[in-house]
Coordinates of C-alpha atoms and ligand atoms in Angstrom, one line a residue:
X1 CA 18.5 -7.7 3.2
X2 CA 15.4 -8.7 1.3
X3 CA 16.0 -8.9 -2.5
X4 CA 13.5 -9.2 -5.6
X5 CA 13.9 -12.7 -5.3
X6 CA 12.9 -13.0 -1.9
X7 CA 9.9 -10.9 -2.3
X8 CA 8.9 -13.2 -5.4
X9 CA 9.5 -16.3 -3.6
X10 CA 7.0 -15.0 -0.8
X11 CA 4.4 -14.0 -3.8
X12 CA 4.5 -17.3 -5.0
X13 CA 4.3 -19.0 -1.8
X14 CA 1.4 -16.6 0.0
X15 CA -0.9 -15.2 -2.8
X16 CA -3.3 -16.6 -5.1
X17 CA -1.7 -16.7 -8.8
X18 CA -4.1 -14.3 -10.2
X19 CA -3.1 -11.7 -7.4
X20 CA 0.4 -11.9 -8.4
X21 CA -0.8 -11.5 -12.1
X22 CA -3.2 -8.0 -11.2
X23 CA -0.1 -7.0 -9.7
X24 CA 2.2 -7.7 -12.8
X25 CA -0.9 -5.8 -14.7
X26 CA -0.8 -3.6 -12.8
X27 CA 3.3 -2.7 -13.1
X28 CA 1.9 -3.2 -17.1
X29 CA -0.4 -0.4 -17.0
X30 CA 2.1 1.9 -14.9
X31 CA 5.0 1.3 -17.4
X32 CA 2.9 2.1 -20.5
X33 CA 2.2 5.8 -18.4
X34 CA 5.4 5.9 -17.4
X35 CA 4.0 5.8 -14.1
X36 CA 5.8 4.4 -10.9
X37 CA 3.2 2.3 -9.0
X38 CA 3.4 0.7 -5.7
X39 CA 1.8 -2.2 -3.4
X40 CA 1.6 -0.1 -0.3
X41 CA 0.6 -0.5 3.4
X42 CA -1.0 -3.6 5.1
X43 CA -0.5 -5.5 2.1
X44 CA 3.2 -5.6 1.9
X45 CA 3.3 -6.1 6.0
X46 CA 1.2 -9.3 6.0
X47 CA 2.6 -10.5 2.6
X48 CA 6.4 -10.1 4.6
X49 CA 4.7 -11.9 7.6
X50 CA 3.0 -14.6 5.6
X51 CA -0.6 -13.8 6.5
X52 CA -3.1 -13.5 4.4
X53 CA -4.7 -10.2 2.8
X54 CA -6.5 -9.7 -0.3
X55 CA -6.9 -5.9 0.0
X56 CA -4.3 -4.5 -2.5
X57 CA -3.4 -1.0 -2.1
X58 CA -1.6 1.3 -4.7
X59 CA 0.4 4.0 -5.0
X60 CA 1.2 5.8 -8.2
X61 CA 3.5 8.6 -8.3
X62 CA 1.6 10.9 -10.5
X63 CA -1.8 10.8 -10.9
X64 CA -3.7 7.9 -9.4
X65 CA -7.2 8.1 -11.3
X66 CA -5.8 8.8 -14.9
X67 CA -3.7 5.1 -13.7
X68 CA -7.1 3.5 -12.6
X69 CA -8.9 4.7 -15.6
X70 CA -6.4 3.4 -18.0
X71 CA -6.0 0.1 -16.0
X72 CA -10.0 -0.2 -16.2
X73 CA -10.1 0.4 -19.6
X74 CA -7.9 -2.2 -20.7
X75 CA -8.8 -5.0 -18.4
X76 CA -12.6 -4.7 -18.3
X77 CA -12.6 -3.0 -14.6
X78 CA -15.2 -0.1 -13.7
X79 CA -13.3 2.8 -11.6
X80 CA -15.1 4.8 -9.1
X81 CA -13.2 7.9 -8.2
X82 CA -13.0 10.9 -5.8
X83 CA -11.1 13.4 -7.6
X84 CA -10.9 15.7 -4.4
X85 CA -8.5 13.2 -3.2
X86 CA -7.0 11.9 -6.1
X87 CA -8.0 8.3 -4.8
X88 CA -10.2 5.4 -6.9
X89 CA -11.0 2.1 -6.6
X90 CA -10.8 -0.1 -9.4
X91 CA -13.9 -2.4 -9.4
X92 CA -13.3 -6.2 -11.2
X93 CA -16.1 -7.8 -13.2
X94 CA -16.4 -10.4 -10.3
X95 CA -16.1 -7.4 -7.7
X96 CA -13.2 -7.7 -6.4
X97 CA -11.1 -4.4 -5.6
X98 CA -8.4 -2.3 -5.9
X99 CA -7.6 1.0 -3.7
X100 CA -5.8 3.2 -5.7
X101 CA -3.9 6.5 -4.1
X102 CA -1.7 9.3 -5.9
X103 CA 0.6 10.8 -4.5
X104 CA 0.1 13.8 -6.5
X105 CA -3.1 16.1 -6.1
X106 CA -4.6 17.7 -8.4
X107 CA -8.1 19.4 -7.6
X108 CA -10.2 22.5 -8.4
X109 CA -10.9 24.5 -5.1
X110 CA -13.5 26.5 -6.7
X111 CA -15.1 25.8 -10.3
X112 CA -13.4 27.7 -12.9
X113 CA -10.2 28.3 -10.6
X114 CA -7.1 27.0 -11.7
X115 CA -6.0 23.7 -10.2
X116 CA -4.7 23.5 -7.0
X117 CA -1.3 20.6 -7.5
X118 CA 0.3 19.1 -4.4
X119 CA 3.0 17.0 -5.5
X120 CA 4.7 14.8 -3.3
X121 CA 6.8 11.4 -3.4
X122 CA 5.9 8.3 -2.6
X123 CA 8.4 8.9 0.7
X124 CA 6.6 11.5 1.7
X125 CA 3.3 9.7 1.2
X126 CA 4.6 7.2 3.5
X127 CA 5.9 9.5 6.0
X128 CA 2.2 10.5 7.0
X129 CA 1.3 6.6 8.0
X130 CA 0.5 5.5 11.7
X131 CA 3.7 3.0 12.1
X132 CA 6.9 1.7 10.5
X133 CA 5.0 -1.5 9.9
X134 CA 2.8 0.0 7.7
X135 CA 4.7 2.3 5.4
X136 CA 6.8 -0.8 3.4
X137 CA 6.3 -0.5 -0.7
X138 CA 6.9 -2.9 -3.6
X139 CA 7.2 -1.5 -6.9
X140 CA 5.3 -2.9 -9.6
X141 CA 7.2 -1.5 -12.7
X142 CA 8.1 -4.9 -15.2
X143 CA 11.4 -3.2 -14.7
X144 CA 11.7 -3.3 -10.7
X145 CA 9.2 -6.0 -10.2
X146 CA 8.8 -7.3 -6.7
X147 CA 11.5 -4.5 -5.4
X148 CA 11.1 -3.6 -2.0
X149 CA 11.2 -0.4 -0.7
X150 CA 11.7 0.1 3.2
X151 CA 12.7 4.6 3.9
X152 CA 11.6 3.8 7.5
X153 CA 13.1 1.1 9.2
X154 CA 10.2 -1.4 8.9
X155 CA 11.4 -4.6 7.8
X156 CA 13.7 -4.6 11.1
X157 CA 10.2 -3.9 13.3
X158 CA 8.4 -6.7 11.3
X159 CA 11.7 -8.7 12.9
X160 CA 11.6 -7.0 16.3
X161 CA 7.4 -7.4 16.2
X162 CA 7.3 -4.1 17.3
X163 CA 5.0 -1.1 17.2
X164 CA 6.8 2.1 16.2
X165 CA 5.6 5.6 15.6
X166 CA 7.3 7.8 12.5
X167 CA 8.2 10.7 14.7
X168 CA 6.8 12.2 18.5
X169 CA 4.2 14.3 17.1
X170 CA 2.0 11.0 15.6
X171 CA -0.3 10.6 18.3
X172 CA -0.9 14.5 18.7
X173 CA -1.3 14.5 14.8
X174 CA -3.9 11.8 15.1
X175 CA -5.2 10.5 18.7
X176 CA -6.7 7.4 17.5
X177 CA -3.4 5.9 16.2
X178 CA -3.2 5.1 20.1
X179 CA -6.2 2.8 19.8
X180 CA -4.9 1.6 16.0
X181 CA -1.5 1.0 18.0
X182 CA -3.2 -1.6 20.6
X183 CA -5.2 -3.2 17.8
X184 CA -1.9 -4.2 15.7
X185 CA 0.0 -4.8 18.6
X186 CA -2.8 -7.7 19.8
X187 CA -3.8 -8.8 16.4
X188 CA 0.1 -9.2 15.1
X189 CA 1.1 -10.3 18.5
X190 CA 3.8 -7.6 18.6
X191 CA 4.8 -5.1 21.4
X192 CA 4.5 -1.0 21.1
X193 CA 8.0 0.0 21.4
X194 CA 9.1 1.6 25.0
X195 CA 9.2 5.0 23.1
X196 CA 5.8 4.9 21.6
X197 CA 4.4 3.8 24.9
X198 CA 5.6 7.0 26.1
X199 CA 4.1 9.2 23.6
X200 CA 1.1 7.5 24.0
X201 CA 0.8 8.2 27.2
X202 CA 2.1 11.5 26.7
X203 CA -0.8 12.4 24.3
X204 CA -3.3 10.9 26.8
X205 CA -1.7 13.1 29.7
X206 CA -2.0 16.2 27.7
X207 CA -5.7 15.4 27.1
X208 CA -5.3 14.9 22.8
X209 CA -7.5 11.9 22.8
X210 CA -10.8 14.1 24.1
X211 CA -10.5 15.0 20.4
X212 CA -11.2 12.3 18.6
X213 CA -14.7 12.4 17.2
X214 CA -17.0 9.8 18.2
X215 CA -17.5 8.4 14.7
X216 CA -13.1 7.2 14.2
X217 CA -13.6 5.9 17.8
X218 CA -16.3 3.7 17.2
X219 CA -14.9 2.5 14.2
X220 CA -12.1 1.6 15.7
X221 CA -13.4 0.2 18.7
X222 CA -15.4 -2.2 16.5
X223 CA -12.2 -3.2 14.6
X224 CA -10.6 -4.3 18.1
X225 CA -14.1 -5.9 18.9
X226 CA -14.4 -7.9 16.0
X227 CA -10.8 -10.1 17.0
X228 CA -12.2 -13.4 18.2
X229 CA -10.9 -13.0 21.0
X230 CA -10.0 -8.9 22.4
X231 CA -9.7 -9.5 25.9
X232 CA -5.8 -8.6 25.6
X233 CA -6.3 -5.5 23.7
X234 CA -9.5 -4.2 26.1
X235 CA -6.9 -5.0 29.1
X236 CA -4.5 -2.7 27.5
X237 CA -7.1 0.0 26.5
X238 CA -7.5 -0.1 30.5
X239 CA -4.2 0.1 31.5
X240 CA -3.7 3.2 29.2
X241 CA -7.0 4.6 31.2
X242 CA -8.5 4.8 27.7
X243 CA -11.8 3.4 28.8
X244 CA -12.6 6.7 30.1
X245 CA -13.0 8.1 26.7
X246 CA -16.0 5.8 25.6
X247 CA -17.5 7.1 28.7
X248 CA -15.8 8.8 31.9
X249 CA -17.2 6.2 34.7
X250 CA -16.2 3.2 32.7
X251 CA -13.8 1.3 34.3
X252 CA -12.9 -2.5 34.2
X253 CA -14.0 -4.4 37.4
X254 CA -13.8 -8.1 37.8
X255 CA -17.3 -8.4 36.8
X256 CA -17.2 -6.8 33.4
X257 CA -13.9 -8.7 32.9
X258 CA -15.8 -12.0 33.9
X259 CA -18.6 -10.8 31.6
X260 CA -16.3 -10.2 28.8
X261 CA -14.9 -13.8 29.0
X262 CA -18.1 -15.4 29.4
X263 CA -18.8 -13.5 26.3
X264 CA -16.0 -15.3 24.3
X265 CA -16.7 -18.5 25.5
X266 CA -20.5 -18.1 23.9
X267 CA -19.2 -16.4 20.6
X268 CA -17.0 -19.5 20.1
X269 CA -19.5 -22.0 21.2
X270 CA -22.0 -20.4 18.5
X271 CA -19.8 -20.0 16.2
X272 CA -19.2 -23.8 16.4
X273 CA -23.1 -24.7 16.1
X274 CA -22.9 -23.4 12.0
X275 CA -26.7 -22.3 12.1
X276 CA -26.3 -19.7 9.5
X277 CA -26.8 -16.8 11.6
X278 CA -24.3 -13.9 11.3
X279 CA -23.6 -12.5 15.0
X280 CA -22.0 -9.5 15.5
X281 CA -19.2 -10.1 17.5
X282 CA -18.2 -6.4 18.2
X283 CA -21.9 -5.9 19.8
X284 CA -21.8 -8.6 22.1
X285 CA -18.8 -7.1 23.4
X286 CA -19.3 -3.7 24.0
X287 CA -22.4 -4.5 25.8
X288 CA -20.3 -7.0 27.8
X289 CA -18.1 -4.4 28.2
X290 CA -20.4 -2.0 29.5
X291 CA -22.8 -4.1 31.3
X292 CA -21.6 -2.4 34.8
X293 CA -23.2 1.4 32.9
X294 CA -27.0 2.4 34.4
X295 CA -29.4 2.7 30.8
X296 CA -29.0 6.8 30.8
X297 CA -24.7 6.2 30.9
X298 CA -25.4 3.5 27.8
X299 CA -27.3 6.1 26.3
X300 CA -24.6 8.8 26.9
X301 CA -21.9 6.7 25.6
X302 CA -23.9 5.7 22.5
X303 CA -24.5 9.5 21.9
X304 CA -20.5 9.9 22.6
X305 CA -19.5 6.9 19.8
X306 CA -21.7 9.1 17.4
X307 CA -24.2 5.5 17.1
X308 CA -27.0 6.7 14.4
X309 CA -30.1 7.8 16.4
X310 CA -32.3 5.2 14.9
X311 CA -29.8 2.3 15.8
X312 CA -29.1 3.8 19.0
X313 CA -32.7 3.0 20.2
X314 CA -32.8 0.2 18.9
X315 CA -29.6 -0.8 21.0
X316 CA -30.7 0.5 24.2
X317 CA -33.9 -1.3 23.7
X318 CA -32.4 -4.1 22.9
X319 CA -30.3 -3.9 26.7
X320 CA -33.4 -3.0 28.6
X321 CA -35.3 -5.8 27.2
X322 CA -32.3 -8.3 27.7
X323 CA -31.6 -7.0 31.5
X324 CA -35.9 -7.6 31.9
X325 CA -36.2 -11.0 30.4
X326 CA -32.6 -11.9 32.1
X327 CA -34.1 -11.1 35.7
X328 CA -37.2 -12.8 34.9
X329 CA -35.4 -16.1 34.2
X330 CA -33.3 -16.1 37.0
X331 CA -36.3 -15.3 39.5
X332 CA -38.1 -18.4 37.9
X333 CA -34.6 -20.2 38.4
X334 CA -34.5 -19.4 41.8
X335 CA -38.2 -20.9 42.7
X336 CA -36.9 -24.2 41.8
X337 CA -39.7 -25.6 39.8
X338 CA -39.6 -27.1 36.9
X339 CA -39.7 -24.7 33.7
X340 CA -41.0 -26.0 30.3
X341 CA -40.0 -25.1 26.8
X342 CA -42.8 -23.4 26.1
X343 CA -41.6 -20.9 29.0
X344 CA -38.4 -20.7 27.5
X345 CA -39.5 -20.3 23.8
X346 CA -41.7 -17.0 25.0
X347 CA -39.3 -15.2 27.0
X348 CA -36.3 -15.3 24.4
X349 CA -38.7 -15.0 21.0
X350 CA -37.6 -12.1 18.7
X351 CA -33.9 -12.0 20.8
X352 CA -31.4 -11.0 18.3
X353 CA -28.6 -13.6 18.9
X354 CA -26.2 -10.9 19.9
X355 CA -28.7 -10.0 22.8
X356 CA -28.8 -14.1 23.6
X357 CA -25.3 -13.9 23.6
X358 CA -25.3 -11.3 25.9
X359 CA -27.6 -12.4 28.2
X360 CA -26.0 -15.8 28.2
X361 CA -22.3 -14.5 29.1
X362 CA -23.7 -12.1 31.2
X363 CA -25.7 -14.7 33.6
X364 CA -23.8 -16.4 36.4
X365 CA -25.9 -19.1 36.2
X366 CA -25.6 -22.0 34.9
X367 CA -29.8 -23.1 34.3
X368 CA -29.9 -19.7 32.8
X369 CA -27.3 -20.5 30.3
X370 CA -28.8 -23.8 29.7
X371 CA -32.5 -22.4 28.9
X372 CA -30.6 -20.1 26.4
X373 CA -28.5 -22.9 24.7
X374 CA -32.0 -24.7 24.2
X375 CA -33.5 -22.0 22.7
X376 CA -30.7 -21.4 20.4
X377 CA -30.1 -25.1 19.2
X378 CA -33.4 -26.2 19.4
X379 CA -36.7 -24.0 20.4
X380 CA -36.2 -21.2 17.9
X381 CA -36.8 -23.7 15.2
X382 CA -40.1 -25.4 16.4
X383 CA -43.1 -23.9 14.9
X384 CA -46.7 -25.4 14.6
X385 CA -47.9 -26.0 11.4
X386 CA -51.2 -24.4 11.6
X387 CA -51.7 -21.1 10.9
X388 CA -55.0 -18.2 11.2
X389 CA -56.7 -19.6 7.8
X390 CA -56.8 -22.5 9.7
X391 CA -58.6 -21.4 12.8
X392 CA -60.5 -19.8 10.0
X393 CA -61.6 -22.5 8.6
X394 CA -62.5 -24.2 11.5
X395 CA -65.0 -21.0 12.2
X396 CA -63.3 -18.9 14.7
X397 CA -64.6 -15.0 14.1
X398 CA -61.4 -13.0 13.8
X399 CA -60.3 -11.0 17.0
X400 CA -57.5 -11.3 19.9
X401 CA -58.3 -14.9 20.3
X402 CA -56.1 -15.9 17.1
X403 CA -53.0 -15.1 18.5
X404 CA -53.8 -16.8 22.2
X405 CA -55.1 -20.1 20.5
X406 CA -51.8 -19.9 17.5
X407 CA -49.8 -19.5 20.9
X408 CA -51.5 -22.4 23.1
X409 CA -51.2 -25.0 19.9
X410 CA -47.2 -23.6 19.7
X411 CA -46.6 -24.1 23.4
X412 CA -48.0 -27.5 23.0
X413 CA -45.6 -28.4 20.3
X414 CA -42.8 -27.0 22.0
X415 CA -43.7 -29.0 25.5
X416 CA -44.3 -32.2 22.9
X417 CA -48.2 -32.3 24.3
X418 CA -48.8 -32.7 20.5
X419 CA -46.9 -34.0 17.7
X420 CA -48.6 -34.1 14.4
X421 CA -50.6 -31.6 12.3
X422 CA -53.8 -33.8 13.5
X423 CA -53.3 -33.4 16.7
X424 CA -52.5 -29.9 17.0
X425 CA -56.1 -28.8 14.7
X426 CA -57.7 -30.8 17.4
X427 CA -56.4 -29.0 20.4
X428 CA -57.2 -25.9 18.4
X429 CA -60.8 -27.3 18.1
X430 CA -60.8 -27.5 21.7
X431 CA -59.8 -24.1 22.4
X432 CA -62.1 -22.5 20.3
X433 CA -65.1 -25.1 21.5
X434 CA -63.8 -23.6 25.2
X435 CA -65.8 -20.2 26.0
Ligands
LIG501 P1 -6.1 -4.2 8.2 O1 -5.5 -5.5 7.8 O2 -6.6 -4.1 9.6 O3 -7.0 -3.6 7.2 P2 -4.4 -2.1 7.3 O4 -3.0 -1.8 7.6 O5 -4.8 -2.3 5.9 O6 -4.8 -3.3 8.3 P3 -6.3 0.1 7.5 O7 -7.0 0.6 8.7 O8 -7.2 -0.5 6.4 O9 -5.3 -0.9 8.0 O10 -5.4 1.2 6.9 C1 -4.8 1.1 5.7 C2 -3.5 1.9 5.7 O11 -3.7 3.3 5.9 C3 -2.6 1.4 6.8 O12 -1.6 0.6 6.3 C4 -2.1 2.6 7.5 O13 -0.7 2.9 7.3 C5 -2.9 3.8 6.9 N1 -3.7 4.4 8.0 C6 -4.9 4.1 8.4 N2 -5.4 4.9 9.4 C7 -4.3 5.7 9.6 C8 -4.2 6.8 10.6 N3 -5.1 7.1 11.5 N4 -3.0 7.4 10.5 C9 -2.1 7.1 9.6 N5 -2.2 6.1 8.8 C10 -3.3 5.4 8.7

C-alpha cells in the first residue's frame, strides 16, 4: 500500500533536505559496491509516523565497514569501527552520525585463524528486532530509491498503533523488550497487542526478567524517565508487578504516586524558568519513585541497577542530605515564625537542582515549596561582592573567622540589610572591630 512515491513525498515533507541527500549518497556509495543498503529501524517508523528523528541507521547486505569506509572516503567523513561486529559509525565533519550495520560477519576468532563468516539477509537481520514497528526498511539503491520494505506486518501496526512481538519466544530471548515494549507503547501512544501482553506476562510468571542485568535495566529505566511526563508508563511498569525488579519491596502507594506527580509539575515549572541549568529529569524521578525505600533499600537498589560506585555515593548522599535539610525546613515551617532569605540561602546552598526538585515535589507543603522556588529564581544568584583579599586588606589575620564574616556580609545581602559594595566593607569592618 505504500509506494516509492509516497515514501518520497514523506521525505520531502519530514526531513531536512540534506538528510534526504546523505541518504541519496548513501544509495550512491552502495551502488558503486554493488552493495544493497537500507534505512532501518526507528528511522523508518517515525519517518512513516511523521515524527521527527535524526538518527539514521543502515543496513548493508555485505559488509558494512568496507561500505562506511568507502562512503567516508569519498565524502570527507571519519569512520570508527568495531570489526567484531561488523558495525561503524560514520562520523561527518560537523559531527553528525551515521550507524552503520552489516548483515554479513566477518571476524577472526583467534589471530591467525581463518575468518569466521556469518552471512545472513537483511530479513533475517530484521527478524532478530524487539517489534514489528521496528523492523521496516527503505532501500537506498538510485535504482530502488525510497522503496519500502515491510517482511513483518509493520506498516499495518503503525496503523493499528500497536505493540507487537516477532514470535512467543521474544521476551524469553531478551527480558528487557518488556520494559522497551511499555516505553514505545507510552511514548508512540500505541497499545501492546492482547498477545504480547500475554507473553509478557508470561515471561514475568516464569521468572525471565530476574535475568536482566542491572546495567540494560537502568538504561532503560532512564529512557522511560527521561519522557516529560512517565507517569503512564511507571503505572504500567506497576501493573505488570515490574517494580519489584528495581527492588523487591518497591511498590507504588499513593504517596509515591503523589510524589511522582508533584515531581512533574516542578520539572515543567523549571523547565519554563530557562536558567541555563541542565536537570536530569530521569534522577528526579527515580528518587520520586523511590522516596517510600529506607537509605540501606536505596543503596541496595543502586547496587542492583549496576550505578557506578563513585556515583552511587554520591546519590545516596545526595538523598540523605535532601531528607535532612527537607525536615529541617518543615520543622522551622511548623514554628510559625518568620524565616529570612538568608535562612533559606544556607540550607539549600550546593543543592544540585535535581535534589531541589526533589525535595520540592516531595514536600507537602506549600511554604516549603515556596522557600525552594525562591532559592531557585532568586537567592542562588545573590552573592556579595567582597571577597577574603578584602578582609585582608582591611587587616583581618587569616583563620576560621573569614568564612563566618564572608557569610554574615552574604546573609546581609540576601536579607537586603546592605545593598552596595560600601556598605557591605563597612559591616565587615564591624565584624572584625567585634571581638
Ligand atoms: P529511539 O527513538 O528511542 O532511539 P529506536 O527504535 O531507535 O528508538 P533504540 O533503542 O535506539 O530505539 O534501538 C535501535 C533499534 O535497535 C530499534 O529499532 C530496535 O529494533 C533495535 N533494538 C534495540 N534494542 C533491542 C532489543 N533489546 N531487542 C531487539 N531489538 C532491539
Amino acid at each position: 500500500p505504500v509506494r516509492k512515491k509516497d515514501v518520497l513525498h514523506l521525505m520531502a515533507r519530514h526531513l531536512p533536505k540534506r538528510t534526504v541527500q546523505v541518504l541519496r549518497d548513501l544509495g550512491g556509495a552502495g551502488d558503486s559496491l554493488e552493495l544493497p543498503v537500507y534505512a532501518v529501524g526507528g528511522f523508518v517508523r517515525d519517518l512513516l509516523l511523521g515524527n521527527e528523528n535524526s538518527d539514521i541507521d543502515v543496513s548493508v547486505e555485505g559488509d558494512g565497514i568496507f561500505f562506511a569506509e568507502t562512503f567516508a572516503a569519498r565524502y570527507g567523513c571519519r569512520v570508527k569501527s568495531h570489526i567484531k561486529f561488523g558495525t561503524a559509525v560514520i562520523v561527518f565533519p560537523d559531527g553528525f552520525k551515521i550507524d552503520v550495520a552489516s548483515t554479513r560477519l566477518e571476524y577472526y576468532e583467534t589471530p591467525g585463524a581463518l575468518p569466521t563468516v556469518e552471512r545472513s539477509s537483511l530479513k533475517m537481520d530484521l527478524y532478530r528486532r524487539d517489534f514489528t514497528i521496528n523492523t521496516l526498511a527503505i532501500r537506498l539503491n538510485s535504482a530502488d530509491f525510497a522503496l519500502l520494505i515491510d517482511y513483518f506486518g509493520a506498516y499495518r501496526d503503525l496503523q493499528e498503533k500497536s505493540i507487537r512481538v516477532l514470535h512467543n519466544l521474544s521476551f524469553v530471548e531478551d527480558p528487557t523488550r518488556v520494559f522497551r515494549a511499555i516505553r514505545f507503547e507510552h511514548r508512540l501512544n500505541f497499545a501492546i497487542a492482547r498477545h504480547t501482553e500475554n507473553l509478557i506476562k508470561n515471561a514475568i510468571k516464569m521468572g525471565f526478567l530476574e535475568k536482566v542485568g542491572g546495567r540494560r535495566l537502568l538504561n532503560e529505566l532512564m529512557q522511560i524517565f527521561k519522557h516529560s511526563d512517565p507517569i503512564g508508563a511507571i503505572q504500567r511498569m506497576a501493573g505488570f508487578g515490574l517494580l519489584r525488579f528495581i527492588h523487591p519491596d518497591l511498590v507504588l502507594t499513593t504517596e509515591n504516586l503523589r510524589v511522582i506527580e508533584e515531581a512533574k509539575k516542578v520539572i515543567t515549572w523549571f523547565d519554563l524558568l530557562y536558567l541555563g541549568q541542565r536537570v536530569e529529569n530521569w534522577v528526579v524521578y527515580l528518587l520520586a519513585l523511590t522516596s517510600s525505600l529506607s537509605d540501606d533499600r536505596f543503596w541496595k537498589m543502586c547496587t542492583r541497577l549496576a550505578v557506578s560506585e563513585h556515583y552511587r555515593e554520591k546519590l545516596i548522599e545526595l538523598r540523605i542530605h535532601g531528607e535532612q535539610v527537607l525536615e529541617v525546613m518543615e520543622r522551622r515551617v511548623a514554628q510559625h515564625e518568620p524565616v529570612v532569605p538568608s535562612e533559606i540561602y544556607f540550607w539549600l546552598a550546593g543543592l544540585t537542582p535535581e535534589l531541589l526538585l526533589y525535595i520540592m515535589a516531595k514536600s507537602g507543603n506549600d511554604d516549603v515549596k515556596k522557600f525552594v522556588s525562591l532559592y531557585v529564581t532568586k537567592l542562588q544568584h545573590v552573592a556579595s561582592s567582597i571577597t577574603g583579599n578584602d578582609l585582608k586588606a582591611l587587616g583581618l589575620p587569616v583563620g576560621p573567622r573569614y568564612r563566618k564574616i564572608l557569610d554574615r556580609v552574604l546573609a546581609a545581602r540576601l536579607n537586603g540589610e546592605v545593598l552596595t559594595r560600601e556598605e557591605e566593607l563597612q559591616l565587615a569592618t564591624r565584624e572584625i572591630d567585634q571581638v
